[in-house]
Amino acid sequence: MRIREWQDVLADVTERDVDPDDWRAIAGDRAGGVGEDMYLAHPRAGVFFLKTYAKNPYQVRGAGTRVARKLDDEIGSFMPENDSGGRFAVQSPPEDEDHAETVSKRLRTVLETHADAPTRPQDLFDDVMEAIESPAFGPMAYDQYDRPDELDDLSDRFEEAEELLDAELDDLIETDEVDRGFM
């Protein structure tokens, strides 16, 4: 298992050649200490585990790893379904001005279409993510004040990764001298 900087793991997620709308995520408070835990999963791309914390209001630090090569039924049972209320997306910036203009025209068309027709919020979200070419998006279970039970279940399944990432994050927090956080 290779522990890497959290943004490198997200870059790995965005570079996967898989259906972008098949991703699912679950996140919440870290079990012990400052920060948050997040699992990103895709049936073909695998399962990624991130631990992050806010060093200050402008900078997030953390570590992550890939914990499974594919999302099987057992692990998938802990992830949210498509009809869950929360949504997430990973976004990459446009490559250049021409690409930005093309994306903005597609986005304008999507918004005009949805303004004229009855639609569900999930459908608008999915169409917007496709228009802006998000490489990963989908349903998300998130609790900003606690931990979803499924997050604890996943942590139990990936106990070694949990311990390694906890140690890595604790080292970052100590190095940054934010042991107490700023909550």
PDB file of C-alpha atoms in Angstrom, residues 56-118:
ATOM      1  CA  ASN A  56      -6.051  26.895   8.282  1.00  0.00           C
ATOM      2  CA  PRO A  57      -9.179  28.203   6.558  1.00  0.00           C
ATOM      3  CA  TYR A  58      -7.305  28.368   3.233  1.00  0.00           C
ATOM      4  CA  GLN A  59      -5.204  25.204   3.176  1.00  0.00           C
ATOM      5  CA  VAL A  60      -6.160  21.512   3.395  1.00  0.00           C
ATOM      6  CA  ARG A  61      -3.524  18.885   4.096  1.00  0.00           C
ATOM      7  CA  GLY A  62      -3.771  15.124   4.165  1.00  0.00           C
ATOM      8  CA  ALA A  63      -2.830  11.714   2.871  1.00  0.00           C
ATOM      9  CA  GLY A  64      -4.519   8.902   1.009  1.00  0.00           C
ATOM     10  CA  THR A  65      -4.170   5.579  -0.721  1.00  0.00           C
ATOM     11  CA  ARG A  66      -5.970   3.104  -2.931  1.00  0.00           C
ATOM     12  CA  VAL A  67      -7.333   0.362  -0.676  1.00  0.00           C
ATOM     13  CA  ALA A  68      -9.023  -1.900  -3.263  1.00  0.00           C
ATOM     14  CA  ARG A  69      -8.583  -2.496  -6.990  1.00  0.00           C
ATOM     15  CA  LYS A  70     -12.325  -2.706  -7.605  1.00  0.00           C
ATOM     16  CA  LEU A  71     -15.576  -2.085  -5.797  1.00  0.00           C
ATOM     17  CA  ASP A  72     -17.180  -5.419  -4.950  1.00  0.00           C
ATOM     18  CA  ASP A  73     -20.705  -6.023  -3.627  1.00  0.00           C
ATOM     19  CA  GLU A  74     -19.598  -6.260   0.005  1.00  0.00           C
ATOM     20  CA  ILE A  75     -17.762  -2.924   0.038  1.00  0.00           C
ATOM     21  CA  GLY A  76     -20.380  -1.393  -2.270  1.00  0.00           C
ATOM     22  CA  SER A  77     -23.065  -2.108   0.307  1.00  0.00           C
ATOM     23  CA  PHE A  78     -21.509   0.597   2.528  1.00  0.00           C
ATOM     24  CA  MET A  79     -21.581   3.226  -0.218  1.00  0.00           C
ATOM     25  CA  PRO A  80     -24.615   5.448  -0.944  1.00  0.00           C
ATOM     26  CA  GLU A  81     -27.081   4.635  -3.716  1.00  0.00           C
ATOM     27  CA  ASN A  82     -27.855   6.935  -6.646  1.00  0.00           C
ATOM     28  CA  ASP A  83     -31.042   8.251  -5.065  1.00  0.00           C
ATOM     29  CA  SER A  84     -29.328   9.433  -1.865  1.00  0.00           C
ATOM     30  CA  GLY A  85     -29.622  13.144  -1.132  1.00  0.00           C
ATOM     31  CA  GLY A  86     -25.977  14.206  -1.160  1.00  0.00           C
ATOM     32  CA  ARG A  87     -23.796  14.667  -4.231  1.00  0.00           C
ATOM     33  CA  PHE A  88     -20.071  15.210  -4.795  1.00  0.00           C
ATOM     34  CA  ALA A  89     -17.800  15.999  -7.718  1.00  0.00           C
ATOM     35  CA  VAL A  90     -14.113  16.212  -8.490  1.00  0.00           C
ATOM     36  CA  GLN A  91     -13.293  18.928 -10.991  1.00  0.00           C
ATOM     37  CA  SER A  92     -10.339  19.710 -13.218  1.00  0.00           C
ATOM     38  CA  PRO A  93      -9.863  23.227 -14.633  1.00  0.00           C
ATOM     39  CA  PRO A  94     -10.346  23.879 -18.370  1.00  0.00           C
ATOM     40  CA  GLU A  95      -7.218  23.301 -20.449  1.00  0.00           C
ATOM     41  CA  ASP A  96      -7.248  26.715 -22.176  1.00  0.00           C
ATOM     42  CA  GLU A  97      -9.543  29.611 -23.156  1.00  0.00           C
ATOM     43  CA  ASP A  98     -11.137  27.742 -26.078  1.00  0.00           C
ATOM     44  CA  HIS A  99     -11.955  24.778 -23.848  1.00  0.00           C
ATOM     45  CA  ALA A 100     -13.370  27.113 -21.174  1.00  0.00           C
ATOM     46  CA  GLU A 101     -15.604  28.779 -23.768  1.00  0.00           C
ATOM     47  CA  THR A 102     -16.860  25.417 -25.078  1.00  0.00           C
ATOM     48  CA  VAL A 103     -17.631  24.228 -21.553  1.00  0.00           C
ATOM     49  CA  SER A 104     -19.440  27.477 -20.684  1.00  0.00           C
ATOM     50  CA  LYS A 105     -21.649  27.185 -23.800  1.00  0.00           C
ATOM     51  CA  ARG A 106     -22.581  23.602 -22.893  1.00  0.00           C
ATOM     52  CA  LEU A 107     -23.298  24.665 -19.315  1.00  0.00           C
ATOM     53  CA  ARG A 108     -25.497  27.540 -20.495  1.00  0.00           C
ATOM     54  CA  THR A 109     -27.481  25.120 -22.708  1.00  0.00           C
ATOM     55  CA  VAL A 110     -27.968  22.668 -19.823  1.00  0.00           C
ATOM     56  CA  LEU A 111     -29.178  25.404 -17.479  1.00  0.00           C
ATOM     57  CA  GLU A 112     -31.584  26.817 -20.084  1.00  0.00           C
ATOM     58  CA  THR A 113     -32.965  23.339 -20.763  1.00  0.00           C
ATOM     59  CA  HIS A 114     -33.527  22.595 -17.078  1.00  0.00           C
ATOM     60  CA  ALA A 115     -35.101  26.019 -16.511  1.00  0.00           C
ATOM     61  CA  ASP A 116     -37.781  25.211 -19.103  1.00  0.00           C
ATOM     62  CA  ALA A 117     -38.571  21.664 -17.962  1.00  0.00           C
ATOM     63  CA  PRO A 118     -39.500  20.034 -14.667  1.00  0.00           C
TER      64      PRO A 118
END
